[in-house]
Short mmCIF file of C-alpha atoms in Angstrom, two decimals:
data_model
loop_
_atom_site.label_atom_id
_atom_site.label_comp_id
_atom_site.label_asym_id
_atom_site.label_seq_id
_atom_site.Cartn_x
_atom_site.Cartn_y
_atom_site.Cartn_z
CA MET R 557 0.02 0.00 -0.02
CA VAL R 558 2.87 2.43 0.71
CA ASP R 559 4.35 1.70 -2.69
CA SER R 560 0.88 2.39 -4.27
CA LEU R 561 0.52 5.66 -2.36
CA SER R 562 4.05 6.67 -3.65
CA GLU R 563 3.11 5.97 -7.30
CA LEU R 564 -0.25 7.96 -6.91
CA MET R 565 1.78 10.86 -5.49
CA ILE R 566 3.99 10.72 -8.63
CA ILE R 567 0.96 10.84 -10.92
CA LEU R 568 -0.55 13.68 -8.92
CA ASN R 569 2.68 15.66 -9.18
CA ARG R 570 2.57 15.53 -13.02
CA THR R 571 -0.86 17.33 -12.88
CA TYR R 572 0.82 20.53 -11.47
CA LYS R 573 1.98 23.39 -13.60
CA GLU R 574 5.30 24.95 -13.11
CA GLY R 575 5.30 27.59 -10.49
CA ASN R 576 2.81 25.59 -8.35
CA VAL R 577 -0.21 26.44 -10.52
CA PHE R 578 -2.76 23.71 -11.19
CA LYS R 579 -3.20 22.53 -14.74
CA LYS R 580 -6.50 22.67 -16.33
CA VAL R 581 -8.63 19.65 -15.70
CA VAL R 582 -7.90 17.09 -18.35
CA LYS R 583 -10.98 15.65 -19.91
CA GLN R 584 -9.40 12.25 -20.33
CA ILE R 585 -6.60 10.63 -18.38
CA PRO R 586 -3.90 9.09 -20.52
CA GLU R 587 -4.23 5.33 -20.88
CA VAL R 588 -0.92 4.77 -19.30
CA GLU R 589 -1.89 6.64 -16.11
CA ALA R 590 -5.37 5.07 -16.08
CA ALA R 591 -3.79 1.54 -16.28
CA LYS R 592 -1.47 2.42 -13.43
CA ILE R 593 -4.32 3.76 -11.36
CA GLY R 594 -6.34 0.65 -11.95
CA GLU R 595 -3.43 -1.64 -11.03
CA ILE R 596 -2.88 0.45 -7.91
CA SER R 597 -6.60 0.12 -7.00
CA LYS R 598 -6.42 -3.65 -7.31
CA ARG R 599 -3.33 -3.75 -5.14
CA ILE R 600 -5.02 -1.71 -2.53
CA SER R 601 -8.08 -3.86 -2.57
CA LYS R 602 -5.96 -7.04 -2.30
CA ALA R 603 -4.01 -5.54 0.59
CA LYS R 604 -7.27 -4.67 2.34
CA GLN R 605 -8.49 -8.25 1.94
CA THR R 606 -5.18 -9.58 3.35
CA VAL R 607 -5.40 -7.28 6.31
CA PHE R 608 -9.02 -8.29 6.98
CA GLU R 609 -8.13 -12.00 6.79
CA ALA R 610 -5.23 -11.55 9.21
CA THR R 611 -7.35 -9.55 11.57
CA ALA R 612 -10.05 -12.19 11.53
CA HIS R 613 -7.45 -14.96 12.08
CA LEU R 614 -5.96 -12.97 14.92
CA ASP R 615 -9.41 -12.49 16.48
CA ARG R 616 -10.12 -16.20 16.35
CA GLN R 617 -6.68 -17.02 17.87
CA VAL R 618 -7.11 -14.45 20.75
CA TRP R 619 -10.60 -15.83 21.38
CA GLN R 620 -9.25 -19.40 21.48
CA GLU R 621 -6.33 -18.50 23.83
CA THR R 622 -8.79 -16.53 26.08
CA LYS R 623 -11.11 -19.57 26.23
CA THR R 624 -8.28 -21.89 27.07
CA SER R 625 -6.85 -19.54 29.80
CA ALA R 626 -10.35 -19.14 31.32
CA GLN R 627 -10.78 -22.92 31.38
CA GLN R 628 -7.34 -23.38 32.95
CA GLY R 629 -8.12 -20.67 35.52
CA ARG R 630 -11.37 -22.40 36.49
CA ILE R 631 -9.46 -25.70 36.97
CA ALA R 632 -6.76 -23.95 39.08
CA ALA R 633 -9.40 -22.16 41.16
CA GLU R 634 -11.15 -25.48 41.79
CA ALA R 635 -7.92 -27.07 42.87
CA THR R 636 -7.20 -24.11 45.14
CA ARG R 637 -10.60 -24.35 46.74
CA LYS R 638 -10.02 -28.07 47.23
CA THR R 639 -6.58 -27.48 48.79
CA ALA R 640 -7.95 -24.80 51.07
CA HIS R 641 -10.71 -27.25 52.26
CA ASP R 642 -8.03 -29.83 53.01
CA ILE R 643 -5.86 -27.40 54.88
CA ARG R 644 -8.88 -26.21 56.94
CA ALA R 645 -9.70 -29.79 57.80
CA ARG R 646 -6.09 -30.46 58.85
CA VAL R 647 -6.00 -27.26 60.94
CA ILE R 648 -9.12 -28.42 62.75
CA ASP R 649 -7.56 -31.82 63.38
CA LEU R 650 -4.27 -30.21 64.66
CA GLN R 651 -6.20 -27.89 67.03
CA GLN R 652 -7.99 -30.92 68.43
CA GLU R 653 -4.74 -32.84 68.84
CA THR R 654 -3.07 -29.85 70.39
CA SER R 655 -5.86 -29.35 72.90
CA GLU R 656 -5.70 -33.10 73.81
CA GLY R 657 -1.92 -32.91 74.20
CA HIS R 658 -2.15 -29.78 76.37
CA ASP R 659 -4.65 -31.53 78.60
CA LYS R 660 -2.38 -34.62 78.82
CA LEU R 661 0.75 -32.56 79.48
CA SER R 662 -1.11 -30.57 82.23
CA SER R 663 -2.06 -33.80 83.85
CA GLN R 664 1.53 -35.11 83.69
CA VAL R 665 2.89 -31.81 85.16
CA ASP R 666 0.42 -32.05 88.01
CA GLN R 667 1.41 -35.72 88.63
CA PHE R 668 5.18 -34.70 88.52
CA ARG R 669 4.57 -31.87 90.95
CA SER R 670 2.81 -34.16 93.27
CA GLN R 671 5.70 -36.73 93.10
CA MET R 672 8.27 -33.95 93.70
CA VAL R 673 6.29 -32.77 96.84
CA ASP R 674 6.28 -36.39 98.08
CA ALA R 675 10.10 -36.78 97.29
CA ALA R 676 10.81 -33.52 99.10
CA ASP R 677 8.90 -34.77 102.20
CA GLN R 678 10.84 -38.03 102.05
CA MET R 679 14.18 -36.20 101.72
CA GLY R 680 13.23 -33.99 104.69
CA ASP R 681 12.53 -37.15 106.81
CA GLN R 682 15.81 -38.75 105.59
CA LEU R 683 17.68 -35.49 106.42
CA ALA R 684 16.23 -35.35 109.92
CA GLN R 685 17.05 -39.01 110.38
CA THR R 686 20.61 -38.51 109.22
CA LYS R 687 21.03 -35.52 111.50
CA ARG R 688 19.90 -37.59 114.43
CA GLN R 689 22.26 -40.34 113.35
CA ILE R 690 25.18 -37.88 113.19
CA THR R 691 24.35 -36.54 116.57
CA LYS R 692 24.23 -40.05 117.92
CA ASP R 693 27.54 -40.96 116.25
CA GLY R 694 29.07 -37.79 117.65
CA GLU R 695 28.07 -38.73 121.14
CA GLU R 696 29.28 -42.32 120.66
CA ARG R 697 32.58 -40.91 119.31
CA LYS R 698 32.96 -38.67 122.31
CA GLN R 699 32.24 -41.58 124.56
CA PHE R 700 34.85 -43.69 122.69
CA GLU R 701 37.44 -40.92 122.87
CA ALA R 702 36.69 -40.56 126.61
CA GLY R 703 37.12 -44.31 127.15
CA LEU R 704 40.31 -44.32 125.09
CA GLN R 705 41.63 -41.39 127.09
CA ARG R 706 40.87 -43.22 130.31
CA LEU R 707 42.67 -46.32 128.95
CA VAL R 708 45.74 -44.15 127.97
CA ASP R 709 45.71 -42.50 131.31
CA ALA R 710 45.69 -45.91 132.95
CA LEU R 711 48.67 -47.09 130.97
CA PRO R 712 52.17 -46.52 132.33
CA ALA R 713 53.94 -43.42 130.95
CA SER R 714 56.64 -45.45 129.18
CA ILE R 715 54.09 -47.56 127.19
CA HIS R 716 52.19 -44.36 126.20
CA GLU R 717 55.39 -42.82 124.87
CA GLN R 718 56.27 -45.95 122.94
CA LEU R 719 52.88 -46.22 121.33
CA GLN R 720 52.90 -42.58 120.34
CA SER R 721 56.44 -42.85 118.85
CA ALA R 722 55.46 -45.98 116.91
CA LEU R 723 52.33 -44.29 115.49
CA TYR R 724 54.31 -41.20 114.37
CA GLN R 725 56.96 -43.46 112.73
CA PHE R 726 54.26 -45.38 110.84
CA VAL R 727 52.64 -42.25 109.53
CA ALA R 728 55.97 -40.70 108.53
CA ASP R 729 57.03 -43.88 106.72
CA ALA R 730 53.66 -43.99 104.88
CA ILE R 731 54.05 -40.41 103.75
CA VAL R 732 57.58 -40.89 102.49
CA GLN R 733 56.63 -44.05 100.63
CA ARG R 734 53.72 -42.27 98.94
CA GLN R 735 55.84 -39.27 97.95
CA LEU R 736 58.80 -41.23 96.65
CA PHE R 737 57.29 -44.29 95.05
CA ALA R 738 53.73 -43.43 94.05
CA LEU R 739 53.12 -41.48 90.93
CA PRO R 740 49.77 -39.52 91.28
CA SER R 741 47.14 -40.65 88.84
CA ASN R 742 46.21 -37.10 87.75
CA ILE R 743 49.64 -36.16 86.45
CA ILE R 744 50.40 -38.95 84.06
CA SER R 745 51.26 -37.34 80.72
CA PRO R 746 48.62 -37.79 78.06
CA ASN R 747 51.35 -38.08 75.52
CA SER R 748 52.94 -41.07 77.14
CA PRO R 749 53.32 -43.94 74.74
CA PRO R 750 51.27 -47.03 75.37
CA LEU R 751 53.86 -49.62 76.36
CA PRO R 752 53.30 -53.40 76.75
CA LEU R 753 53.22 -54.58 80.36
CA VAL R 754 55.82 -57.28 80.20
CA GLN R 755 57.57 -57.00 83.56
CA TYR R 756 61.11 -58.19 84.16
CA ALA R 757 61.71 -61.19 86.38
CA GLN R 758 63.69 -58.89 88.63
CA VAL R 759 63.81 -55.20 89.14
CA LEU R 760 66.51 -53.30 87.29
CA SER R 761 69.14 -51.50 89.28
CA GLU R 762 70.40 -47.92 88.59
CA SER R 763 73.64 -49.27 87.20
CA ASP R 764 71.67 -51.38 84.62
CA ILE R 765 69.98 -48.15 83.37
CA ILE R 766 73.23 -46.22 83.33
CA ASN R 767 74.94 -48.95 81.31
CA LEU R 768 71.96 -48.96 78.97
CA LEU R 769 72.10 -45.15 78.40
CA GLN R 770 75.88 -44.94 78.08
CA THR R 771 76.04 -41.17 78.08
CA PRO R 772 79.21 -38.99 78.23
CA ASP R 773 80.11 -37.08 81.40
CA PRO R 774 78.62 -33.55 81.12
CA ILE R 775 81.04 -32.40 83.88
CA GLY R 776 83.87 -33.26 81.51
CA ASP R 777 82.19 -31.09 78.81
CA ALA R 778 81.88 -28.26 81.28
CA ASP R 779 85.49 -28.49 82.26
CA ARG R 780 86.67 -28.40 78.68
CA ILE R 781 84.58 -25.25 78.11
CA LEU R 782 85.89 -23.59 81.28
CA ARG R 783 89.51 -24.17 80.25
CA LYS R 784 88.96 -22.02 77.13
CA GLU R 785 88.38 -18.93 79.33
CA SER R 786 91.82 -17.57 78.53
CA LEU R 787 91.11 -17.65 74.83
CA MET R 788 88.01 -15.48 75.10
CA SER R 789 88.01 -11.71 74.76
CA ASP R 790 86.69 -9.23 77.36
CA GLU R 791 83.77 -8.57 74.96
CA ALA R 792 82.85 -12.28 74.93
CA LEU R 793 82.85 -12.39 78.85
CA GLY R 794 80.82 -9.18 78.84
CA TYR R 795 77.77 -11.09 77.77
CA ALA R 796 77.65 -12.50 81.32
CA THR R 797 77.37 -8.98 82.66
CA LEU R 798 74.63 -8.16 80.20
CA LEU R 799 72.66 -11.24 81.06
CA ARG R 800 72.78 -10.76 84.81
CA GLN R 801 71.30 -7.15 84.26
CA LYS R 802 68.20 -8.51 82.44
CA ARG R 803 64.96 -8.36 84.33
CA GLN R 804 63.76 -11.79 83.06
CA PHE R 805 66.93 -13.57 84.28
CA LYS R 806 66.77 -11.96 87.69
CA GLU R 807 63.18 -12.92 88.08
CA TRP R 808 63.83 -16.54 86.86
CA LEU R 809 66.86 -16.92 89.25
CA SER R 810 65.08 -15.55 92.32
CA SER R 811 61.62 -16.99 91.77
CA ASP R 812 60.51 -19.87 94.11
CA TRP R 813 58.18 -21.20 91.34
CA PRO R 814 58.94 -23.42 88.30
CA SER R 815 59.82 -21.36 85.23
CA LEU R 816 61.92 -21.36 82.11
CA VAL R 817 64.01 -18.74 80.21
CA LEU R 818 65.52 -18.86 76.69
CA VAL R 819 68.57 -16.58 76.06
CA ASP R 820 69.54 -15.58 72.51
CA GLY R 821 73.21 -14.65 73.01
CA CYS R 822 73.79 -13.52 69.37
CA SER R 823 77.49 -14.02 70.11
CA ARG R 824 78.68 -16.63 67.60
CA GLY R 825 81.35 -14.25 66.34
CA GLU R 826 83.02 -14.30 69.77
CA SER R 827 83.09 -18.17 69.96
CA VAL R 828 86.17 -20.21 70.30
CA GLY R 829 85.53 -23.28 68.12
CA ARG R 830 82.25 -24.76 69.28
CA THR R 831 82.40 -22.90 72.62
CA SER R 832 80.49 -19.63 72.63
CA PRO R 833 80.29 -17.01 75.43
CA MET R 834 76.91 -18.47 76.36
CA SER R 835 78.58 -21.91 76.66
CA PHE R 836 81.11 -20.55 79.05
CA PHE R 837 78.35 -18.72 81.04
CA THR R 838 76.32 -21.98 81.24
CA ALA R 839 79.20 -24.02 82.44
CA SER R 840 80.16 -21.51 85.03
CA PHE R 841 76.53 -21.12 86.16
CA ALA R 842 76.23 -24.90 86.60
CA SER R 843 79.46 -24.96 88.59
CA THR R 844 78.20 -22.12 90.86
CA LEU R 845 74.80 -23.88 91.46
CA ILE R 846 76.48 -27.14 92.27
CA ARG R 847 78.79 -25.53 94.81
CA ALA R 848 75.88 -23.66 96.36
CA GLU R 849 73.87 -26.92 96.79
CA THR R 850 70.62 -25.19 96.05
CA GLY R 851 69.06 -28.16 94.21
CA ILE R 852 69.67 -30.74 91.58
CA VAL R 853 71.71 -29.41 88.68
CA LEU R 854 71.37 -31.17 85.20
CA GLN R 855 73.40 -29.75 82.30
CA PHE R 856 73.92 -30.47 78.63
CA PHE R 857 75.98 -28.77 75.85
CA CYS R 858 74.28 -29.32 72.58
CA GLY R 859 77.12 -27.86 70.48
CA HIS R 860 79.42 -30.79 71.51
CA HIS R 861 76.90 -33.40 70.45
CA ILE R 862 75.65 -32.60 67.02
CA ASP R 863 77.19 -35.47 65.02
CA PRO R 864 74.20 -37.56 63.86
CA GLN R 865 76.48 -40.63 63.46
CA LYS R 866 77.07 -40.80 67.21
CA GLU R 867 74.48 -42.50 69.51
CA ASN R 868 74.49 -39.61 72.11
CA SER R 869 73.90 -36.79 69.64
CA GLY R 870 70.74 -34.71 69.17
CA PRO R 871 67.74 -34.43 71.42
CA LYS R 872 67.83 -38.17 72.20
CA GLY R 873 71.28 -37.75 73.55
CA LEU R 874 70.13 -34.82 75.65
CA LEU R 875 67.32 -36.89 77.20
CA ARG R 876 69.66 -39.81 77.83
CA SER R 877 72.12 -37.51 79.54
CA ILE R 878 69.74 -35.74 81.91
CA ILE R 879 68.12 -39.15 82.92
CA SER R 880 71.59 -40.50 83.77
CA GLN R 881 72.46 -37.29 85.71
CA LEU R 882 69.18 -37.46 87.60
CA ILE R 883 69.76 -41.11 88.62
CA LEU R 884 73.31 -40.47 89.68
CA TYR R 885 72.83 -37.11 91.40
CA PRO R 886 73.73 -37.40 95.12
CA LYS R 887 70.49 -37.89 97.10
CA SER R 888 69.58 -39.33 100.36
CA TYR R 889 67.33 -41.96 98.65
CA ASN R 890 67.24 -44.13 95.53
CA LEU R 891 64.78 -43.72 92.75
CA SER R 892 62.45 -46.63 92.11
CA LEU R 893 62.70 -48.37 88.73
CA ASN R 894 59.67 -50.74 89.23
CA PHE R 895 57.83 -48.96 86.31
CA VAL R 896 60.38 -50.23 83.79
CA ASP R 897 58.92 -53.21 81.78
CA GLN R 898 60.30 -55.00 78.72
CA GLY R 899 58.58 -52.64 76.24
CA LEU R 900 59.91 -49.51 77.93
CA TYR R 901 63.37 -50.98 78.20
CA ASP R 902 63.53 -51.79 74.59
CA ALA R 903 62.20 -48.45 73.57
CA VAL R 904 64.77 -46.60 75.62
CA ALA R 905 67.52 -48.79 74.28
CA ALA R 906 66.34 -47.80 70.78
CA SER R 907 66.40 -44.05 71.86
CA ASN R 908 62.75 -43.63 71.20
CA THR R 909 61.93 -39.94 72.05
CA GLU R 910 58.61 -40.62 73.66
CA ALA R 911 59.93 -43.43 75.70
CA LEU R 912 62.81 -41.28 76.98
CA CYS R 913 60.33 -38.44 77.89
CA TYR R 914 58.22 -40.95 79.71
CA PHE R 915 61.21 -42.36 81.55
CA PHE R 916 62.36 -38.85 82.68
CA GLU R 917 58.82 -37.98 83.77
CA LYS R 918 58.44 -41.09 85.94
CA LEU R 919 61.73 -40.29 87.63
CA PHE R 920 60.78 -36.53 88.00
CA TRP R 921 57.69 -37.28 90.09
CA GLN R 922 59.69 -39.36 92.54
CA ILE R 923 61.84 -36.37 93.57
CA GLN R 924 60.76 -34.94 96.86
CA PRO R 925 58.35 -31.99 96.53
CA ASP R 926 59.73 -28.47 96.75
CA THR R 927 63.18 -29.68 95.48
CA ILE R 928 64.54 -27.34 92.77
CA ILE R 929 65.77 -29.14 89.62
CA TYR R 930 67.89 -26.91 87.39
CA VAL R 931 68.07 -28.10 83.76
CA LEU R 932 70.70 -26.07 81.91
CA ILE R 933 70.79 -26.64 78.06
CA ASP R 934 73.39 -24.69 76.10
CA SER R 935 73.22 -24.03 72.26
CA VAL R 936 69.71 -25.28 71.75
CA SER R 937 69.76 -23.66 68.28
CA ASP R 938 72.11 -26.46 67.15
CA PHE R 939 69.13 -28.89 67.68
CA GLU R 940 66.52 -26.85 65.81
CA SER R 941 67.40 -28.03 62.35
CA ASP R 942 64.91 -30.20 60.44
CA LEU R 943 67.73 -32.52 59.46
CA HIS R 944 67.71 -35.88 61.24
CA ASP R 945 64.36 -34.87 62.84
CA TYR R 946 66.28 -32.82 65.37
CA GLY R 947 63.71 -29.96 65.27
CA GLU R 948 60.60 -32.16 65.92
CA ARG R 949 62.40 -34.13 68.68
CA MET R 950 63.52 -30.84 70.37
CA ASP R 951 59.91 -29.67 70.21
CA ARG R 952 58.85 -32.77 72.09
CA VAL R 953 61.56 -32.24 74.72
CA LEU R 954 60.42 -28.63 75.27
CA ILE R 955 56.77 -29.75 75.59
CA LEU R 956 57.90 -32.31 78.18
CA PHE R 957 59.63 -29.56 80.31
CA GLN R 958 56.72 -27.11 79.89
CA THR R 959 54.22 -29.79 80.98
CA LEU R 960 56.19 -30.58 84.09
CA ILE R 961 56.46 -26.86 84.90
CA GLY R 962 52.77 -26.19 84.28
CA GLN R 963 51.48 -29.07 86.28
CA VAL R 964 53.28 -27.94 89.48
CA LEU R 965 52.84 -24.24 88.73
CA GLN R 966 49.03 -24.62 88.34
CA GLY R 967 48.67 -26.80 91.41
CA PHE R 968 47.62 -29.97 89.55
CA ALA R 969 50.27 -31.97 91.35
CA ALA R 970 52.71 -31.62 94.25
CA GLY R 971 56.21 -32.12 92.91
CA PRO R 972 59.68 -30.63 92.45
CA LYS R 973 60.14 -27.24 90.90
CA LEU R 974 61.75 -27.41 87.47
CA LYS R 975 63.72 -24.30 86.45
CA LEU R 976 64.73 -24.60 82.75
CA PHE R 977 67.57 -22.43 81.38
CA MET R 978 68.35 -22.52 77.63
CA THR R 979 70.86 -20.58 75.71
CA SER R 980 71.68 -20.09 72.04
CA PRO R 981 74.81 -18.46 70.54
CA ASN R 982 72.65 -17.42 67.55
CA ARG R 983 69.05 -16.45 67.52
CA SER R 984 66.65 -19.30 68.16
CA HIS R 985 64.41 -19.75 65.11
CA ARG R 986 62.08 -22.55 66.26
CA LEU R 987 61.78 -22.80 70.06
CA ILE R 988 61.35 -19.10 70.37
CA TYR R 989 57.81 -19.45 69.06
CA ARG R 990 56.96 -21.93 71.81
CA VAL R 991 57.79 -19.68 74.73
CA ASP R 992 56.33 -16.42 75.99
CA GLN R 993 58.60 -13.90 74.21
CA ALA R 994 57.71 -11.11 76.69
CA LYS R 995 58.50 -13.01 79.92
CA GLU R 996 60.50 -16.13 78.98
CA SER R 997 62.83 -14.76 76.29
CA ILE R 998 66.07 -12.72 76.55
CA ARG R 999 67.98 -11.31 73.56
CA LEU R 1000 71.51 -9.98 73.98
CA ASN R 1001 73.47 -8.16 71.30
CA ALA R 1002 76.95 -6.79 70.84
CA ALA R 1003 75.79 -3.20 70.55
CA ALA R 1004 74.72 -3.22 74.15
CA LEU R 1005 78.21 -4.04 75.31
CA GLY R 1006 79.18 -0.45 74.88
CA ASP R 1007 76.62 0.53 77.55
CA ILE R 1008 78.52 -1.35 80.31
CA SER R 1009 79.76 1.09 82.94
CA ARG R 1010 83.19 1.16 84.50
CA SER R 1011 81.83 -0.99 87.31
CA GLY R 1012 80.95 -3.50 84.56
CA GLU R 1013 84.54 -3.36 83.17
CA ARG R 1014 85.78 -4.02 86.78
CA SER R 1015 83.34 -6.97 86.89
CA LEU R 1016 84.95 -8.34 83.77
CA ARG R 1017 88.41 -8.33 85.45
CA GLU R 1018 86.84 -10.02 88.47
CA ILE R 1019 85.31 -12.60 86.14
CA ARG R 1020 88.76 -13.58 84.98
CA ARG R 1021 90.09 -13.82 88.51
CA ALA R 1022 87.09 -15.67 89.94
CA ARG R 1023 86.70 -17.98 86.86
CA SER R 1024 82.89 -18.03 87.38
CA PRO R 1025 80.85 -15.15 85.94
CA LEU R 1026 78.09 -15.92 88.44
CA SER R 1027 80.12 -15.90 91.64
CA TYR R 1028 78.78 -12.34 92.34
CA ILE R 1029 75.12 -13.36 91.60
CA MET R 1030 74.77 -16.25 94.06
#
């Protein structure tokens, strides 16, 4: 139709004069124009017919879709009405069940309340009866004590004194036996390895365990370290003065409670071979403590036992050494080895870390309560490497010591007071993250040596004369 209109416009334009003046009306349209107009008229009629048919088809389609939608709406409305009816019926049933349950629950509550009242009455009667029985028992006990006192008064004075002395001796022996040979059940380490209970035919002696462990003499290591004093510079010995000025060290040394301290000496450049200034300090400190007889002193110098090819190297050598020292340390009593069975014996012989920790823990709890046990470990950074499992084994050793400290410190068990002292010529890179860096860690550095006063320099000269850098501390 648009094309037809365009052609009609062209024909109409040809009827204009130039200058927008209409031509005179032509009596007869040219045949060509008449033919075009007739063709256009047919095209317009055909287009009208097509539009009419399309409109009629669309009307029929819309009516059909409307009819279908209305039918579906009626079906959905019917289903909705049915669902609403079912829901209403269920709600009515639920209300009825709830009402019945409420009535039943109220009845049960009333019954329970009645039973509680009866139970309270019975408990009151039992309490009154118990009170009367206690009063009666108290009177009988007083009568018994009075009769016993009359019997004691009737005995000769010598027999009375003998009986009293025997009773005191019996109680004292029982207390000593319980403290020395009985391990409290509430302090057994949860990490202790399960060991088979195959007991030896006869109890092992201390010499048997010492021969099994075969550890070097730590006193010999300390003597070799102290003999290198003359090879050390005044700056190296100055670390002792720095350390004794640290608040954490003073608190650790003077405290009556179990505790630990880790000292990063940062003094490897001042070392003489494997002997660092911290090694010399530890050896001197151990010597001073032993002379003072303030407690049990156990020492180990890691830098002299780092060869993995040797049996007594690494953390397992440390454990074997402190166990041997604890057994051999001069005491007024012997430690019981009744807990050693075949499985534990074989595990210790194989240097199993868990077994060695368990062995030390069993010996530790046999030490008399309030005894101070100093454990001095020098150059722990040499045992922090991941090679040969040194790092993981040293972690286990530190956990053992921290557990023993914590159980006594928190009052979970009555036992000896463990004071752990660890040094490192370099900076610790593993154990430092397992301690309280604000309270249990000390870091020394060479820059602080310049702050030592003249009295500190005089102390250095006294150190060389006294041979022990802690002689002025104790």
